[in-house]
Amino acid sequence: MRSLVILLGLALMTLAPASARAQDYVLTIKDHKFTPEEIKVPANQRVVITVVNDDDTAEEFDSPALKVEKVVAGHSRGTVRIGPLKPGRYPFTGEFHEATAKGVVIAE
């Protein structure tokens, strides 16, 4: 019985990092557009957005509302850390292709 309790405890410890990663989000740039265009995040918590650029050219994740500017080279990825955010809508654009690369972070 003691072995079972130890194994169960180890299994639960293994699951802990997965829940820590629950606040990570992925945003993809393809054909100069962000997917998804809308990311819902928990209010009042820090989150990490991984920006994956599948285009050949660089793009800049730019958001004055989030106080973030991050250039991501073509066929690479970058990390953006934001928050904690008050409930609300926080727009972002791809500064190099503002006409098509648009989105919003929604904190709720």
PDB file of N, CA and C in Angstrom:
ATOM      1  N   MET A   1       0.822  -1.184   0.000  1.00  0.00           N
ATOM      2  CA  MET A   1       0.000   0.000   0.000  1.00  0.00           C
ATOM      3  C   MET A   1       0.873   1.257   0.000  1.00  0.00           C
ATOM      4  N   ARG A   2       1.939   1.234   0.791  1.00  0.00           N
ATOM      5  CA  ARG A   2       2.836   2.391   0.858  1.00  0.00           C
ATOM      6  C   ARG A   2       3.445   2.673  -0.509  1.00  0.00           C
ATOM      7  N   SER A   3       3.788   1.637  -1.268  1.00  0.00           N
ATOM      8  CA  SER A   3       4.351   1.816  -2.611  1.00  0.00           C
ATOM      9  C   SER A   3       3.354   2.498  -3.530  1.00  0.00           C
ATOM     10  N   LEU A   4       2.095   2.125  -3.403  1.00  0.00           N
ATOM     11  CA  LEU A   4       1.054   2.734  -4.221  1.00  0.00           C
ATOM     12  C   LEU A   4       0.920   4.225  -3.910  1.00  0.00           C
ATOM     13  N   VAL A   5       0.983   4.578  -2.639  1.00  0.00           N
ATOM     14  CA  VAL A   5       0.891   5.976  -2.234  1.00  0.00           C
ATOM     15  C   VAL A   5       2.079   6.763  -2.786  1.00  0.00           C
ATOM     16  N   ILE A   6       3.264   6.187  -2.728  1.00  0.00           N
ATOM     17  CA  ILE A   6       4.461   6.854  -3.250  1.00  0.00           C
ATOM     18  C   ILE A   6       4.347   7.040  -4.762  1.00  0.00           C
ATOM     19  N   LEU A   7       3.906   6.002  -5.469  1.00  0.00           N
ATOM     20  CA  LEU A   7       3.757   6.098  -6.920  1.00  0.00           C
ATOM     21  C   LEU A   7       2.708   7.140  -7.299  1.00  0.00           C
ATOM     22  N   LEU A   8       1.617   7.175  -6.558  1.00  0.00           N
ATOM     23  CA  LEU A   8       0.582   8.166  -6.822  1.00  0.00           C
ATOM     24  C   LEU A   8       1.126   9.574  -6.587  1.00  0.00           C
ATOM     25  N   GLY A   9       1.885   9.749  -5.524  1.00  0.00           N
ATOM     26  CA  GLY A   9       2.491  11.047  -5.236  1.00  0.00           C
ATOM     27  C   GLY A   9       3.444  11.477  -6.342  1.00  0.00           C
ATOM     28  N   LEU A  10       4.261  10.541  -6.847  1.00  0.00           N
ATOM     29  CA  LEU A  10       5.179  10.855  -7.943  1.00  0.00           C
ATOM     30  C   LEU A  10       4.412  11.211  -9.214  1.00  0.00           C
ATOM     31  N   ALA A  11       3.338  10.504  -9.469  1.00  0.00           N
ATOM     32  CA  ALA A  11       2.518  10.796 -10.648  1.00  0.00           C
ATOM     33  C   ALA A  11       1.931  12.199 -10.549  1.00  0.00           C
ATOM     34  N   LEU A  12       1.455  12.593  -9.396  1.00  0.00           N
ATOM     35  CA  LEU A  12       0.895  13.931  -9.219  1.00  0.00           C
ATOM     36  C   LEU A  12       1.962  15.004  -9.366  1.00  0.00           C
ATOM     37  N   MET A  13       3.170  14.742  -8.886  1.00  0.00           N
ATOM     38  CA  MET A  13       4.265  15.700  -9.037  1.00  0.00           C
ATOM     39  C   MET A  13       4.618  15.862 -10.510  1.00  0.00           C
ATOM     40  N   THR A  14       4.533  14.809 -11.279  1.00  0.00           N
ATOM     41  CA  THR A  14       4.816  14.871 -12.704  1.00  0.00           C
ATOM     42  C   THR A  14       3.785  15.734 -13.421  1.00  0.00           C
ATOM     43  N   LEU A  15       2.558  15.728 -12.957  1.00  0.00           N
ATOM     44  CA  LEU A  15       1.508  16.529 -13.577  1.00  0.00           C
ATOM     45  C   LEU A  15       1.628  18.010 -13.237  1.00  0.00           C
ATOM     46  N   ALA A  16       2.297  18.363 -12.187  1.00  0.00           N
ATOM     47  CA  ALA A  16       2.384  19.757 -11.750  1.00  0.00           C
ATOM     48  C   ALA A  16       2.943  20.689 -12.830  1.00  0.00           C
ATOM     49  N   PRO A  17       4.036  20.342 -13.533  1.00  0.00           N
ATOM     50  CA  PRO A  17       4.528  21.255 -14.556  1.00  0.00           C
ATOM     51  C   PRO A  17       3.518  21.485 -15.670  1.00  0.00           C
ATOM     52  N   ALA A  18       2.695  20.491 -16.002  1.00  0.00           N
ATOM     53  CA  ALA A  18       1.697  20.670 -17.051  1.00  0.00           C
ATOM     54  C   ALA A  18       0.726  21.764 -16.670  1.00  0.00           C
ATOM     55  N   SER A  19       0.308  21.812 -15.425  1.00  0.00           N
ATOM     56  CA  SER A  19      -0.606  22.869 -15.026  1.00  0.00           C
ATOM     57  C   SER A  19       0.104  24.221 -15.000  1.00  0.00           C
ATOM     58  N   ALA A  20       1.412  24.239 -14.728  1.00  0.00           N
ATOM     59  CA  ALA A  20       2.158  25.487 -14.743  1.00  0.00           C
ATOM     60  C   ALA A  20       2.225  26.046 -16.164  1.00  0.00           C
ATOM     61  N   ARG A  21       2.240  25.164 -17.146  1.00  0.00           N
ATOM     62  CA  ARG A  21       2.295  25.595 -18.537  1.00  0.00           C
ATOM     63  C   ARG A  21       0.927  25.996 -19.068  1.00  0.00           C
ATOM     64  N   ALA A  22      -0.110  25.859 -18.273  1.00  0.00           N
ATOM     65  CA  ALA A  22      -1.460  26.190 -18.729  1.00  0.00           C
ATOM     66  C   ALA A  22      -1.575  27.657 -19.109  1.00  0.00           C
ATOM     67  N   GLN A  23      -0.665  28.511 -18.639  1.00  0.00           N
ATOM     68  CA  GLN A  23      -0.724  29.928 -18.938  1.00  0.00           C
ATOM     69  C   GLN A  23       0.148  30.297 -20.144  1.00  0.00           C
ATOM     70  N   ASP A  24       0.550  29.313 -20.918  1.00  0.00           N
ATOM     71  CA  ASP A  24       1.325  29.550 -22.130  1.00  0.00           C
ATOM     72  C   ASP A  24       0.397  29.499 -23.338  1.00  0.00           C
ATOM     73  N   TYR A  25       0.599  30.424 -24.278  1.00  0.00           N
ATOM     74  CA  TYR A  25      -0.245  30.504 -25.467  1.00  0.00           C
ATOM     75  C   TYR A  25       0.650  30.556 -26.693  1.00  0.00           C
ATOM     76  N   VAL A  26       0.132  30.065 -27.828  1.00  0.00           N
ATOM     77  CA  VAL A  26       0.886  30.082 -29.080  1.00  0.00           C
ATOM     78  C   VAL A  26       0.126  30.923 -30.090  1.00  0.00           C
ATOM     79  N   LEU A  27       0.850  31.824 -30.730  1.00  0.00           N
ATOM     80  CA  LEU A  27       0.308  32.702 -31.755  1.00  0.00           C
ATOM     81  C   LEU A  27       1.161  32.484 -32.996  1.00  0.00           C
ATOM     82  N   THR A  28       0.530  32.149 -34.123  1.00  0.00           N
ATOM     83  CA  THR A  28       1.268  31.846 -35.348  1.00  0.00           C
ATOM     84  C   THR A  28       1.074  32.948 -36.376  1.00  0.00           C
ATOM     85  N   ILE A  29       2.160  33.296 -37.053  1.00  0.00           N
ATOM     86  CA  ILE A  29       2.109  34.242 -38.164  1.00  0.00           C
ATOM     87  C   ILE A  29       2.272  33.433 -39.448  1.00  0.00           C
ATOM     88  N   LYS A  30       1.290  33.521 -40.326  1.00  0.00           N
ATOM     89  CA  LYS A  30       1.344  32.830 -41.618  1.00  0.00           C
ATOM     90  C   LYS A  30       0.648  33.718 -42.637  1.00  0.00           C
ATOM     91  N   ASP A  31       1.281  33.950 -43.783  1.00  0.00           N
ATOM     92  CA  ASP A  31       0.737  34.834 -44.822  1.00  0.00           C
ATOM     93  C   ASP A  31       0.433  36.219 -44.245  1.00  0.00           C
ATOM     94  N   HIS A  32       1.283  36.678 -43.354  1.00  0.00           N
ATOM     95  CA  HIS A  32       1.194  38.008 -42.738  1.00  0.00           C
ATOM     96  C   HIS A  32      -0.100  38.197 -41.948  1.00  0.00           C
ATOM     97  N   LYS A  33      -0.594  37.115 -41.327  1.00  0.00           N
ATOM     98  CA  LYS A  33      -1.785  37.168 -40.473  1.00  0.00           C
ATOM     99  C   LYS A  33      -1.495  36.384 -39.196  1.00  0.00           C
ATOM    100  N   PHE A  34      -2.082  36.837 -38.089  1.00  0.00           N
ATOM    101  CA  PHE A  34      -1.957  36.139 -36.820  1.00  0.00           C
ATOM    102  C   PHE A  34      -3.078  35.113 -36.677  1.00  0.00           C
ATOM    103  N   THR A  35      -2.736  33.944 -36.187  1.00  0.00           N
ATOM    104  CA  THR A  35      -3.715  32.914 -35.865  1.00  0.00           C
ATOM    105  C   THR A  35      -3.384  32.364 -34.491  1.00  0.00           C
ATOM    106  N   PRO A  36      -4.315  32.366 -33.564  1.00  0.00           N
ATOM    107  CA  PRO A  36      -5.650  32.947 -33.674  1.00  0.00           C
ATOM    108  C   PRO A  36      -5.574  34.470 -33.611  1.00  0.00           C
ATOM    109  N   GLU A  37      -6.609  35.125 -34.096  1.00  0.00           N
ATOM    110  CA  GLU A  37      -6.652  36.587 -34.046  1.00  0.00           C
ATOM    111  C   GLU A  37      -7.042  37.082 -32.655  1.00  0.00           C
ATOM    112  N   GLU A  38      -7.562  36.177 -31.844  1.00  0.00           N
ATOM    113  CA  GLU A  38      -8.030  36.534 -30.505  1.00  0.00           C
ATOM    114  C   GLU A  38      -7.499  35.509 -29.503  1.00  0.00           C
ATOM    115  N   ILE A  39      -6.845  35.990 -28.461  1.00  0.00           N
ATOM    116  CA  ILE A  39      -6.348  35.113 -27.404  1.00  0.00           C
ATOM    117  C   ILE A  39      -7.013  35.534 -26.100  1.00  0.00           C
ATOM    118  N   LYS A  40      -7.679  34.601 -25.442  1.00  0.00           N
ATOM    119  CA  LYS A  40      -8.292  34.889 -24.143  1.00  0.00           C
ATOM    120  C   LYS A  40      -7.353  34.398 -23.054  1.00  0.00           C
ATOM    121  N   VAL A  41      -7.027  35.306 -22.140  1.00  0.00           N
ATOM    122  CA  VAL A  41      -6.115  34.993 -21.047  1.00  0.00           C
ATOM    123  C   VAL A  41      -6.791  35.333 -19.725  1.00  0.00           C
ATOM    124  N   PRO A  42      -6.361  34.708 -18.642  1.00  0.00           N
ATOM    125  CA  PRO A  42      -6.935  35.059 -17.334  1.00  0.00           C
ATOM    126  C   PRO A  42      -6.451  36.442 -16.892  1.00  0.00           C
ATOM    127  N   ALA A  43      -7.371  37.236 -16.397  1.00  0.00           N
ATOM    128  CA  ALA A  43      -7.015  38.558 -15.870  1.00  0.00           C
ATOM    129  C   ALA A  43      -6.164  38.394 -14.619  1.00  0.00           C
ATOM    130  N   ASN A  44      -5.333  39.382 -14.367  1.00  0.00           N
ATOM    131  CA  ASN A  44      -4.524  39.461 -13.144  1.00  0.00           C
ATOM    132  C   ASN A  44      -3.501  38.340 -13.006  1.00  0.00           C
ATOM    133  N   GLN A  45      -3.076  37.769 -14.137  1.00  0.00           N
ATOM    134  CA  GLN A  45      -2.036  36.740 -14.116  1.00  0.00           C
ATOM    135  C   GLN A  45      -1.043  37.021 -15.233  1.00  0.00           C
ATOM    136  N   ARG A  46       0.211  36.664 -14.987  1.00  0.00           N
ATOM    137  CA  ARG A  46       1.226  36.767 -16.036  1.00  0.00           C
ATOM    138  C   ARG A  46       1.061  35.584 -16.985  1.00  0.00           C
ATOM    139  N   VAL A  47       1.250  35.827 -18.267  1.00  0.00           N
ATOM    140  CA  VAL A  47       1.178  34.759 -19.256  1.00  0.00           C
ATOM    141  C   VAL A  47       2.339  34.894 -20.233  1.00  0.00           C
ATOM    142  N   VAL A  48       2.599  33.818 -20.938  1.00  0.00           N
ATOM    143  CA  VAL A  48       3.648  33.782 -21.944  1.00  0.00           C
ATOM    144  C   VAL A  48       3.000  33.463 -23.279  1.00  0.00           C
ATOM    145  N   ILE A  49       3.323  34.267 -24.288  1.00  0.00           N
ATOM    146  CA  ILE A  49       2.853  33.999 -25.646  1.00  0.00           C
ATOM    147  C   ILE A  49       4.073  33.661 -26.487  1.00  0.00           C
ATOM    148  N   THR A  50       4.052  32.492 -27.104  1.00  0.00           N
ATOM    149  CA  THR A  50       5.097  32.113 -28.041  1.00  0.00           C
ATOM    150  C   THR A  50       4.610  32.504 -29.426  1.00  0.00           C
ATOM    151  N   VAL A  51       5.357  33.370 -30.080  1.00  0.00           N
ATOM    152  CA  VAL A  51       5.000  33.829 -31.418  1.00  0.00           C
ATOM    153  C   VAL A  51       5.812  33.017 -32.419  1.00  0.00           C
ATOM    154  N   VAL A  52       5.118  32.211 -33.229  1.00  0.00           N
ATOM    155  CA  VAL A  52       5.756  31.361 -34.232  1.00  0.00           C
ATOM    156  C   VAL A  52       5.570  32.027 -35.592  1.00  0.00           C
ATOM    157  N   ASN A  53       6.669  32.383 -36.236  1.00  0.00           N
ATOM    158  CA  ASN A  53       6.601  33.037 -37.542  1.00  0.00           C
ATOM    159  C   ASN A  53       6.871  32.008 -38.630  1.00  0.00           C
ATOM    160  N   ASP A  54       5.810  31.603 -39.335  1.00  0.00           N
ATOM    161  CA  ASP A  54       5.943  30.639 -40.431  1.00  0.00           C
ATOM    162  C   ASP A  54       6.194  31.312 -41.775  1.00  0.00           C
ATOM    163  N   ASP A  55       6.270  32.644 -41.793  1.00  0.00           N
ATOM    164  CA  ASP A  55       6.545  33.369 -43.034  1.00  0.00           C
ATOM    165  C   ASP A  55       8.046  33.414 -43.299  1.00  0.00           C
ATOM    166  N   ASP A  56       8.392  33.783 -44.548  1.00  0.00           N
ATOM    167  CA  ASP A  56       9.799  33.904 -44.928  1.00  0.00           C
ATOM    168  C   ASP A  56      10.445  35.170 -44.368  1.00  0.00           C
ATOM    169  N   THR A  57       9.621  36.185 -44.097  1.00  0.00           N
ATOM    170  CA  THR A  57      10.138  37.478 -43.657  1.00  0.00           C
ATOM    171  C   THR A  57       9.838  37.721 -42.184  1.00  0.00           C
ATOM    172  N   ALA A  58      10.578  38.629 -41.600  1.00  0.00           N
ATOM    173  CA  ALA A  58      10.390  38.979 -40.191  1.00  0.00           C
ATOM    174  C   ALA A  58       9.061  39.704 -39.996  1.00  0.00           C
ATOM    175  N   GLU A  59       8.557  39.631 -38.779  1.00  0.00           N
ATOM    176  CA  GLU A  59       7.371  40.385 -38.375  1.00  0.00           C
ATOM    177  C   GLU A  59       7.598  40.876 -36.960  1.00  0.00           C
ATOM    178  N   GLU A  60       6.983  42.011 -36.642  1.00  0.00           N
ATOM    179  CA  GLU A  60       7.096  42.543 -35.291  1.00  0.00           C
ATOM    180  C   GLU A  60       5.748  42.445 -34.596  1.00  0.00           C
ATOM    181  N   PHE A  61       5.714  41.732 -33.476  1.00  0.00           N
ATOM    182  CA  PHE A  61       4.543  41.728 -32.599  1.00  0.00           C
ATOM    183  C   PHE A  61       4.609  43.043 -31.852  1.00  0.00           C
ATOM    184  N   ASP A  62       3.623  43.925 -32.100  1.00  0.00           N
ATOM    185  CA  ASP A  62       3.667  45.262 -31.533  1.00  0.00           C
ATOM    186  C   ASP A  62       2.346  45.577 -30.847  1.00  0.00           C
ATOM    187  N   SER A  63       2.424  46.034 -29.605  1.00  0.00           N
ATOM    188  CA  SER A  63       1.219  46.408 -28.872  1.00  0.00           C
ATOM    189  C   SER A  63       1.541  47.488 -27.845  1.00  0.00           C
ATOM    190  N   PRO A  64       1.211  48.739 -28.169  1.00  0.00           N
ATOM    191  CA  PRO A  64       1.354  49.783 -27.159  1.00  0.00           C
ATOM    192  C   PRO A  64       0.502  49.492 -25.919  1.00  0.00           C
ATOM    193  N   ALA A  65      -0.662  48.894 -26.118  1.00  0.00           N
ATOM    194  CA  ALA A  65      -1.554  48.585 -24.990  1.00  0.00           C
ATOM    195  C   ALA A  65      -0.919  47.589 -24.025  1.00  0.00           C
ATOM    196  N   LEU A  66      -0.147  46.642 -24.574  1.00  0.00           N
ATOM    197  CA  LEU A  66       0.536  45.640 -23.745  1.00  0.00           C
ATOM    198  C   LEU A  66       1.956  46.071 -23.388  1.00  0.00           C
ATOM    199  N   LYS A  67       2.404  47.179 -23.989  1.00  0.00           N
ATOM    200  CA  LYS A  67       3.764  47.688 -23.784  1.00  0.00           C
ATOM    201  C   LYS A  67       4.808  46.671 -24.227  1.00  0.00           C
ATOM    202  N   VAL A  68       4.574  46.114 -25.447  1.00  0.00           N
ATOM    203  CA  VAL A  68       5.451  45.074 -25.972  1.00  0.00           C
ATOM    204  C   VAL A  68       5.769  45.346 -27.437  1.00  0.00           C
ATOM    205  N   GLU A  69       7.032  45.164 -27.793  1.00  0.00           N
ATOM    206  CA  GLU A  69       7.489  45.122 -29.180  1.00  0.00           C
ATOM    207  C   GLU A  69       8.467  43.960 -29.271  1.00  0.00           C
ATOM    208  N   LYS A  70       8.212  43.047 -30.207  1.00  0.00           N
ATOM    209  CA  LYS A  70       9.091  41.882 -30.345  1.00  0.00           C
ATOM    210  C   LYS A  70       9.210  41.525 -31.816  1.00  0.00           C
ATOM    211  N   VAL A  71      10.407  41.644 -32.382  1.00  0.00           N
ATOM    212  CA  VAL A  71      10.647  41.244 -33.762  1.00  0.00           C
ATOM    213  C   VAL A  71      10.949  39.747 -33.772  1.00  0.00           C
ATOM    214  N   VAL A  72      10.246  39.039 -34.675  1.00  0.00           N
ATOM    215  CA  VAL A  72      10.449  37.599 -34.811  1.00  0.00           C
ATOM    216  C   VAL A  72      10.874  37.340 -36.255  1.00  0.00           C
ATOM    217  N   ALA A  73      12.079  36.826 -36.425  1.00  0.00           N
ATOM    218  CA  ALA A  73      12.611  36.544 -37.760  1.00  0.00           C
ATOM    219  C   ALA A  73      11.757  35.492 -38.466  1.00  0.00           C
ATOM    220  N   GLY A  74      11.849  35.474 -39.786  1.00  0.00           N
ATOM    221  CA  GLY A  74      11.139  34.463 -40.559  1.00  0.00           C
ATOM    222  C   GLY A  74      11.561  33.058 -40.156  1.00  0.00           C
ATOM    223  N   HIS A  75      10.598  32.158 -40.131  1.00  0.00           N
ATOM    224  CA  HIS A  75      10.817  30.751 -39.771  1.00  0.00           C
ATOM    225  C   HIS A  75      11.516  30.597 -38.420  1.00  0.00           C
ATOM    226  N   SER A  76      11.056  31.394 -37.461  1.00  0.00           N
ATOM    227  CA  SER A  76      11.585  31.268 -36.101  1.00  0.00           C
ATOM    228  C   SER A  76      10.476  31.575 -35.111  1.00  0.00           C
ATOM    229  N   ARG A  77      10.831  31.636 -33.853  1.00  0.00           N
ATOM    230  CA  ARG A  77       9.845  31.918 -32.813  1.00  0.00           C
ATOM    231  C   ARG A  77      10.429  32.872 -31.792  1.00  0.00           C
ATOM    232  N   GLY A  78       9.532  33.576 -31.123  1.00  0.00           N
ATOM    233  CA  GLY A  78       9.938  34.499 -30.081  1.00  0.00           C
ATOM    234  C   GLY A  78       8.988  34.380 -28.900  1.00  0.00           C
ATOM    235  N   THR A  79       9.429  34.828 -27.757  1.00  0.00           N
ATOM    236  CA  THR A  79       8.636  34.743 -26.529  1.00  0.00           C
ATOM    237  C   THR A  79       8.266  36.135 -26.059  1.00  0.00           C
ATOM    238  N   VAL A  80       6.980  36.295 -25.746  1.00  0.00           N
ATOM    239  CA  VAL A  80       6.466  37.560 -25.232  1.00  0.00           C
ATOM    240  C   VAL A  80       5.826  37.272 -23.878  1.00  0.00           C
ATOM    241  N   ARG A  81       6.262  37.983 -22.860  1.00  0.00           N
ATOM    242  CA  ARG A  81       5.682  37.840 -21.517  1.00  0.00           C
ATOM    243  C   ARG A  81       4.844  39.076 -21.227  1.00  0.00           C
ATOM    244  N   ILE A  82       3.592  38.848 -20.822  1.00  0.00           N
ATOM    245  CA  ILE A  82       2.690  39.971 -20.553  1.00  0.00           C
ATOM    246  C   ILE A  82       1.958  39.763 -19.235  1.00  0.00           C
ATOM    247  N   GLY A  83       1.419  40.861 -18.734  1.00  0.00           N
ATOM    248  CA  GLY A  83       0.574  40.803 -17.546  1.00  0.00           C
ATOM    249  C   GLY A  83       1.363  41.061 -16.284  1.00  0.00           C
ATOM    250  N   PRO A  84       0.639  41.012 -15.196  1.00  0.00           N
ATOM    251  CA  PRO A  84      -0.789  40.716 -15.099  1.00  0.00           C
ATOM    252  C   PRO A  84      -1.619  41.860 -15.700  1.00  0.00           C
ATOM    253  N   LEU A  85      -2.709  41.479 -16.385  1.00  0.00           N
ATOM    254  CA  LEU A  85      -3.563  42.438 -17.067  1.00  0.00           C
ATOM    255  C   LEU A  85      -4.892  42.596 -16.341  1.00  0.00           C
ATOM    256  N   LYS A  86      -5.385  43.817 -16.317  1.00  0.00           N
ATOM    257  CA  LYS A  86      -6.735  44.050 -15.824  1.00  0.00           C
ATOM    258  C   LYS A  86      -7.704  43.530 -16.889  1.00  0.00           C
ATOM    259  N   PRO A  87      -8.921  43.166 -16.512  1.00  0.00           N
ATOM    260  CA  PRO A  87      -9.884  42.728 -17.529  1.00  0.00           C
ATOM    261  C   PRO A  87     -10.015  43.791 -18.626  1.00  0.00           C
ATOM    262  N   GLY A  88     -10.018  43.327 -19.868  1.00  0.00           N
ATOM    263  CA  GLY A  88     -10.137  44.261 -20.983  1.00  0.00           C
ATOM    264  C   GLY A  88      -9.609  43.667 -22.275  1.00  0.00           C
ATOM    265  N   ARG A  89      -9.598  44.509 -23.308  1.00  0.00           N
ATOM    266  CA  ARG A  89      -9.130  44.122 -24.640  1.00  0.00           C
ATOM    267  C   ARG A  89      -7.829  44.867 -24.938  1.00  0.00           C
ATOM    268  N   TYR A  90      -6.837  44.141 -25.422  1.00  0.00           N
ATOM    269  CA  TYR A  90      -5.517  44.701 -25.680  1.00  0.00           C
ATOM    270  C   TYR A  90      -5.121  44.363 -27.122  1.00  0.00           C
ATOM    271  N   PRO A  91      -5.286  45.306 -28.056  1.00  0.00           N
ATOM    272  CA  PRO A  91      -4.973  45.017 -29.458  1.00  0.00           C
ATOM    273  C   PRO A  91      -3.471  44.888 -29.700  1.00  0.00           C
ATOM    274  N   PHE A  92      -3.141  44.103 -30.735  1.00  0.00           N
ATOM    275  CA  PHE A  92      -1.758  43.997 -31.190  1.00  0.00           C
ATOM    276  C   PHE A  92      -1.758  43.953 -32.713  1.00  0.00           C
ATOM    277  N   THR A  93      -0.631  44.309 -33.314  1.00  0.00           N
ATOM    278  CA  THR A  93      -0.481  44.257 -34.767  1.00  0.00           C
ATOM    279  C   THR A  93       0.882  43.689 -35.109  1.00  0.00           C
ATOM    280  N   GLY A  94       1.007  43.302 -36.366  1.00  0.00           N
ATOM    281  CA  GLY A  94       2.304  43.004 -36.937  1.00  0.00           C
ATOM    282  C   GLY A  94       2.758  44.295 -37.594  1.00  0.00           C
ATOM    283  N   GLU A  95       3.695  44.975 -36.994  1.00  0.00           N
ATOM    284  CA  GLU A  95       4.049  46.321 -37.447  1.00  0.00           C
ATOM    285  C   GLU A  95       4.506  46.351 -38.900  1.00  0.00           C
ATOM    286  N   PHE A  96       5.090  45.272 -39.398  1.00  0.00           N
ATOM    287  CA  PHE A  96       5.580  45.266 -40.772  1.00  0.00           C
ATOM    288  C   PHE A  96       4.463  45.010 -41.784  1.00  0.00           C
ATOM    289  N   HIS A  97       3.304  44.492 -41.325  1.00  0.00           N
ATOM    290  CA  HIS A  97       2.154  44.219 -42.198  1.00  0.00           C
ATOM    291  C   HIS A  97       0.862  44.569 -41.458  1.00  0.00           C
ATOM    292  N   GLU A  98       0.745  45.827 -41.055  1.00  0.00           N
ATOM    293  CA  GLU A  98      -0.373  46.259 -40.212  1.00  0.00           C
ATOM    294  C   GLU A  98      -1.743  46.059 -40.858  1.00  0.00           C
ATOM    295  N   ALA A  99      -1.813  46.079 -42.177  1.00  0.00           N
ATOM    296  CA  ALA A  99      -3.101  45.932 -42.849  1.00  0.00           C
ATOM    297  C   ALA A  99      -3.701  44.539 -42.658  1.00  0.00           C
ATOM    298  N   THR A 100      -2.857  43.529 -42.507  1.00  0.00           N
ATOM    299  CA  THR A 100      -3.374  42.160 -42.402  1.00  0.00           C
ATOM    300  C   THR A 100      -3.075  41.487 -41.064  1.00  0.00           C
ATOM    301  N   ALA A 101      -1.999  41.870 -40.414  1.00  0.00           N
ATOM    302  CA  ALA A 101      -1.586  41.204 -39.178  1.00  0.00           C
ATOM    303  C   ALA A 101      -2.149  41.964 -37.976  1.00  0.00           C
ATOM    304  N   LYS A 102      -3.333  41.538 -37.535  1.00  0.00           N
ATOM    305  CA  LYS A 102      -4.017  42.193 -36.420  1.00  0.00           C
ATOM    306  C   LYS A 102      -4.568  41.145 -35.475  1.00  0.00           C
ATOM    307  N   GLY A 103      -4.695  41.539 -34.211  1.00  0.00           N
ATOM    308  CA  GLY A 103      -5.301  40.640 -33.237  1.00  0.00           C
ATOM    309  C   GLY A 103      -5.562  41.354 -31.931  1.00  0.00           C
ATOM    310  N   VAL A 104      -6.062  40.589 -30.967  1.00  0.00           N
ATOM    311  CA  VAL A 104      -6.377  41.170 -29.671  1.00  0.00           C
ATOM    312  C   VAL A 104      -6.192  40.114 -28.579  1.00  0.00           C
ATOM    313  N   VAL A 105      -5.644  40.551 -27.450  1.00  0.00           N
ATOM    314  CA  VAL A 105      -5.593  39.740 -26.231  1.00  0.00           C
ATOM    315  C   VAL A 105      -6.759  40.203 -25.380  1.00  0.00           C
ATOM    316  N   ILE A 106      -7.566  39.255 -24.939  1.00  0.00           N
ATOM    317  CA  ILE A 106      -8.702  39.572 -24.084  1.00  0.00           C
ATOM    318  C   ILE A 106      -8.451  38.977 -22.707  1.00  0.00           C
ATOM    319  N   ALA A 107      -8.342  39.852 -21.719  1.00  0.00           N
ATOM    320  CA  ALA A 107      -8.136  39.401 -20.348  1.00  0.00           C
ATOM    321  C   ALA A 107      -9.502  39.376 -19.663  1.00  0.00           C
ATOM    322  N   GLU A 108      -9.866  38.215 -19.119  1.00  0.00           N
ATOM    323  CA  GLU A 108     -11.165  38.098 -18.427  1.00  0.00           C
ATOM    324  C   GLU A 108     -11.045  37.265 -17.179  1.00  0.00           C
TER     325      GLU A 108
END
